[in-house]
Amino acid sequence: KDIDECATGTHNCRADQVCVNLRGSFSCQCPPGYQKRGDQCVDIDECTLPPYCHHRCVNTPGSYYCQCNAGFQLASNNHTCVDINECDANNPCAQQCYNILGSFICQCNPGFELSSDRINCEDTDECRTSSYICQYQCVNEPGKFSCVCPEGYQVVGGRTCQDINECETTNECREDEICWDYHGGFRCYPRNPCQEPYVLTSENRCVCPVSNAICRELPYSVVYKYMSIRSDRTVPSDIFQIQATTIYPNTINTFRIKSGNENGEFYLRQTSAVSAMLVLVKSLSGPREHIVDLEMLTVNSLNYRTSSVLRLTIIVGPYAF
């Protein structure tokens, strides 16, 4: 009967070896994960053998285990590494999360930008990025911005300011007044601007009757006109044309600025025998009102002289738009 030396302890195997009983004998072998080198058992470094692990191999006494790179996890076979979908597992992004192989990237909604940690989102201050984003004033809001306009204007197209025509909507002018809209507001002017000894002959035209002795030293007619210009208009600039309404034969017409040009903002350029152009030569800032009297002197060959005045009210708006 075979004697089991391994069971009886009559073998001479080392402590780090495993005794295996044989028929009529025994064998000293190394445990799994070790190999015999002479009389000793030394650890087998499985990590130097054909790859057992997908990413990283860690050798241990008599064995090994696999590790995965960041963003991956071991599959159930303990060898293969599979991608971790961080966006599904535990969304780390403040707003939008996109999974990529082994990692993830965060993105922000329109109007926000990634902060330095690449995770959180900060509001983009569009008003700070450009001073031309709005025509008048930019108001930053979370994730967006809005443009506002000054009183008398309304926002069009989201960014541009357009004058509100108060004369077509609501105004406080009386029945004996006319409403005149200008850039940024409105003004009320009398429907009958004539002052003694002038009488109203048609809308905005006043005539001094020749039967009145006082009228001999005064312009025959005064016509009232109104116009609006924006503040800080580019100069020089043609702004208003004056023209004779009645042309008499054998007469010479000359034009001049009679009053309202004490600071030299205007220049009157004669363009023909019966017309002249008012030129703005100094930039005007508003809100401001200028009243300029433009006079046409008419002389004939018999030395007959007469004159007519166009009283132009120029309303300068408060802004350049």
XYZ file of C-alpha atoms in Angstrom:
321
model
C 0.000 0.000 0.000
C 1.329 3.453 -1.006
C 2.510 5.594 1.849
C 1.295 9.212 1.584
C 4.425 11.039 2.674
C 2.583 14.367 2.369
C 0.004 13.235 4.920
C 2.429 11.538 7.288
C 4.882 14.441 7.189
C 7.783 12.243 6.127
C 8.566 14.446 3.100
C 11.386 16.938 2.920
C 9.611 19.736 1.030
C 10.469 23.295 2.006
C 7.948 25.450 3.835
C 7.300 27.505 0.707
C 6.634 24.372 -1.335
C 3.623 22.134 -1.734
C 3.960 18.396 -1.229
C 2.237 16.278 -3.877
C 1.926 12.547 -3.145
C 2.961 10.120 -5.883
C 2.595 6.367 -6.024
C 5.575 5.083 -4.064
C 7.012 8.583 -3.723
C 6.208 12.324 -3.482
C 7.027 15.575 -5.318
C 7.801 19.039 -4.023
C 6.077 21.679 -6.169
C 5.626 25.445 -6.017
C 2.198 26.894 -5.246
C 0.236 28.613 -8.061
C 1.835 31.902 -9.045
C 5.346 30.678 -8.197
C 7.976 28.844 -10.179
C 10.862 26.636 -9.071
C 14.318 28.091 -9.337
C 16.828 25.578 -7.972
C 15.425 24.467 -4.647
C 13.466 27.710 -4.101
C 10.053 28.924 -5.250
C 10.074 32.439 -6.639
C 7.096 34.600 -7.528
C 5.985 34.662 -11.179
C 5.588 38.272 -12.384
C 2.448 37.823 -14.458
C 2.699 41.476 -15.576
C 5.769 40.584 -17.720
C 3.903 37.849 -19.537
C 1.544 38.347 -22.520
C -0.985 40.999 -21.463
C -3.530 39.881 -19.009
C -4.813 43.391 -18.298
C -6.457 45.946 -20.627
C -4.762 48.971 -19.033
C -2.471 48.368 -16.056
C -1.238 45.218 -14.314
C -0.212 45.080 -10.627
C 1.878 42.087 -9.567
C 1.307 40.569 -6.096
C 3.033 37.632 -4.356
C 1.689 34.581 -6.174
C -0.877 36.561 -8.166
C -1.777 39.896 -9.868
C -4.713 42.229 -10.424
C -5.759 44.739 -13.115
C -6.304 48.459 -12.792
C -7.957 50.939 -15.164
C -7.016 54.464 -16.088
C -9.051 57.392 -14.774
C -12.463 57.536 -16.414
C -12.662 53.741 -16.814
C -13.752 50.853 -14.614
C -13.085 47.103 -14.605
C -15.585 44.936 -16.393
C -16.970 41.811 -14.755
C -14.097 39.729 -16.201
C -11.665 41.812 -14.054
C -9.420 42.302 -17.090
C -11.192 44.616 -19.519
C -11.675 48.357 -18.886
C -14.915 50.069 -19.941
C -15.597 53.792 -20.156
C -17.441 55.476 -17.273
C -20.215 57.801 -18.463
C -19.712 60.537 -15.895
C -22.709 62.466 -17.258
C -25.074 59.592 -16.396
C -23.373 58.411 -13.249
C -23.032 61.716 -11.412
C -23.313 64.740 -13.673
C -20.485 67.002 -12.476
C -21.291 69.896 -14.847
C -23.250 72.940 -13.819
C -25.160 73.042 -17.123
C -24.326 70.790 -20.087
C -22.284 67.576 -19.853
C -20.812 65.625 -22.786
C -19.214 62.218 -22.208
C -15.992 61.401 -24.064
C -13.825 58.288 -23.889
C -12.236 58.216 -20.469
C -13.458 61.652 -19.463
C -16.115 64.332 -20.016
C -16.371 67.987 -21.006
C -18.695 70.671 -19.704
C -20.355 73.354 -21.789
C -22.539 76.295 -20.888
C -25.838 77.576 -22.181
C -25.848 80.650 -24.454
C -25.026 83.756 -22.446
C -22.720 81.873 -20.053
C -19.064 80.874 -20.178
C -17.020 78.197 -18.409
C -15.286 79.297 -15.252
C -11.655 78.470 -14.553
C -12.571 75.108 -12.940
C -14.063 74.010 -16.322
C -17.148 72.793 -14.465
C -19.197 75.776 -13.366
C -20.698 78.459 -15.606
C -20.462 82.201 -15.175
C -22.708 84.800 -16.713
C -21.202 86.509 -19.774
C -21.372 90.273 -19.364
C -22.142 91.148 -22.973
C -22.282 94.828 -22.068
C -18.607 94.773 -21.094
C -17.442 93.020 -24.261
C -18.468 95.862 -26.586
C -19.503 99.486 -26.171
C -21.377 99.347 -29.497
C -23.695 96.451 -28.698
C -26.532 98.886 -27.964
C -27.138 102.277 -29.533
C -27.817 103.888 -26.153
C -27.465 101.708 -23.039
C -26.858 98.007 -22.413
C -28.311 96.191 -19.381
C -26.704 92.849 -18.481
C -28.997 90.048 -17.304
C -28.286 86.412 -16.311
C -27.525 84.625 -19.556
C -28.524 87.553 -21.778
C -28.643 91.317 -22.146
C -31.145 93.950 -23.190
C -30.906 97.405 -24.710
C -32.781 100.391 -23.342
C -33.425 103.781 -24.882
C -33.797 107.224 -23.320
C -37.141 108.930 -22.816
C -38.736 109.809 -26.127
C -37.298 106.775 -27.907
C -38.299 103.148 -28.304
C -36.181 100.046 -28.951
C -36.417 98.601 -32.459
C -34.594 95.514 -33.642
C -33.492 94.799 -30.089
C -30.599 97.287 -30.176
C -31.498 100.475 -32.040
C -33.354 103.476 -30.669
C -36.122 105.054 -32.740
C -37.756 108.375 -32.009
C -41.337 108.197 -30.723
C -43.584 110.583 -32.636
C -45.558 111.987 -29.748
C -47.565 114.168 -32.153
C -49.111 111.000 -33.597
C -49.722 109.360 -30.235
C -50.313 111.531 -27.187
C -49.305 115.122 -26.565
C -50.414 118.034 -24.441
C -50.771 120.692 -27.169
C -53.900 122.849 -27.111
C -56.288 123.238 -30.027
C -54.786 126.605 -30.912
C -51.320 125.029 -31.070
C -49.560 122.729 -33.483
C -47.412 119.824 -32.328
C -43.902 119.525 -33.727
C -42.031 116.261 -33.184
C -38.265 116.300 -32.850
C -35.659 113.656 -32.052
C -36.411 112.687 -28.472
C -39.513 114.801 -27.767
C -42.059 117.292 -29.040
C -42.971 120.967 -28.702
C -46.132 122.991 -29.062
C -46.175 126.113 -31.211
C -49.052 128.565 -31.801
C -51.154 127.931 -34.883
C -51.253 131.685 -35.441
C -47.727 132.976 -34.818
C -48.452 136.448 -36.220
C -47.834 139.483 -34.050
C -49.137 143.000 -34.627
C -49.160 144.548 -37.166
C -48.918 141.245 -39.069
C -52.012 139.253 -39.978
C -52.290 135.591 -40.855
C -52.931 135.029 -44.567
C -52.273 131.291 -44.758
C -50.946 128.605 -42.520
C -47.654 129.822 -40.951
C -47.481 132.957 -43.194
C -47.914 136.445 -41.785
C -48.208 139.606 -43.920
C -47.894 143.246 -42.928
C -50.633 145.191 -44.827
C -49.236 147.994 -47.015
C -52.139 150.164 -45.912
C -50.552 150.293 -42.465
C -47.867 152.992 -42.310
C -45.861 150.982 -39.775
C -45.396 148.213 -42.332
C -43.274 150.387 -44.605
C -40.243 149.844 -42.334
C -40.912 146.134 -41.773
C -40.493 143.008 -43.927
C -43.575 142.448 -46.044
C -44.031 138.855 -44.920
C -42.790 136.475 -42.246
C -43.052 132.727 -42.819
C -42.628 130.380 -39.846
C -40.882 127.040 -40.407
C -39.710 124.308 -38.036
C -37.071 121.638 -38.438
C -35.337 119.034 -36.288
C -31.715 117.871 -36.339
C -29.799 115.375 -34.255
C -27.235 116.441 -31.715
C -23.592 116.705 -32.797
C -24.356 116.536 -36.502
C -21.349 116.354 -38.817
C -20.307 119.729 -40.205
C -20.328 121.390 -42.643
C -23.823 120.224 -43.531
C -26.592 121.664 -45.731
C -29.690 121.697 -43.557
C -32.336 123.986 -45.086
C -33.111 125.595 -48.440
C -34.897 128.932 -48.749
C -36.542 129.871 -52.045
C -38.644 132.748 -53.353
C -42.293 131.789 -53.727
C -43.022 134.586 -56.207
C -40.595 135.628 -58.926
C -40.859 139.160 -60.333
C -39.204 140.201 -63.607
C -36.259 142.625 -63.583
C -35.546 142.052 -59.905
C -32.448 141.055 -57.978
C -32.723 138.857 -54.880
C -30.101 138.711 -52.166
C -30.159 136.524 -49.076
C -28.733 137.032 -45.612
C -29.026 135.758 -42.046
C -30.803 138.610 -40.311
C -30.602 137.300 -36.736
C -29.956 134.187 -34.700
C -26.374 133.624 -35.789
C -24.524 135.496 -33.074
C -22.114 132.591 -32.456
C -21.501 131.890 -36.134
C -23.044 128.410 -36.247
C -24.596 129.009 -39.684
C -23.694 130.249 -43.127
C -26.137 131.170 -45.928
C -24.921 130.202 -49.394
C -26.854 131.607 -52.367
C -27.483 128.777 -54.820
C -29.407 130.646 -57.543
C -31.110 133.964 -58.262
C -34.128 132.860 -56.247
C -32.742 130.399 -53.649
C -30.136 129.942 -50.932
C -28.919 127.093 -48.714
C -28.473 127.324 -44.956
C -25.278 125.530 -43.953
C -24.466 124.323 -40.454
C -20.777 125.095 -39.892
C -20.485 124.471 -36.133
C -21.716 121.310 -34.442
C -24.707 121.820 -32.147
C -25.428 119.840 -28.994
C -28.946 119.435 -27.664
C -31.449 119.681 -26.266
C -31.520 123.194 -27.669
C -33.671 125.513 -29.771
C -32.316 127.987 -32.346
C -34.452 130.642 -34.010
C -32.801 131.950 -37.162
C -34.284 134.713 -39.354
C -33.402 134.258 -43.027
C -34.144 137.371 -45.079
C -34.591 137.742 -48.844
C -34.152 141.312 -50.141
C -35.732 142.092 -53.497
C -34.718 145.172 -55.513
C -35.936 146.157 -59.003
C -34.570 148.564 -61.597
C -36.768 151.353 -60.252
C -35.053 151.045 -56.877
C -38.124 149.454 -55.348
C -37.123 147.448 -52.297
C -39.014 144.851 -50.341
C -38.054 142.004 -48.074
C -39.489 138.803 -46.677
C -38.317 136.791 -43.707
C -38.352 133.073 -43.072
C -38.201 132.497 -39.320
C -36.685 129.032 -38.957
C -36.911 127.286 -35.599
C -34.233 124.592 -35.378
C -34.766 122.053 -32.618
C -31.626 120.104 -31.726
C -32.345 116.717 -30.163
C -30.527 115.565 -27.022
C -28.727 112.654 -28.723
C -26.872 111.868 -31.930
C -29.642 109.486 -33.006
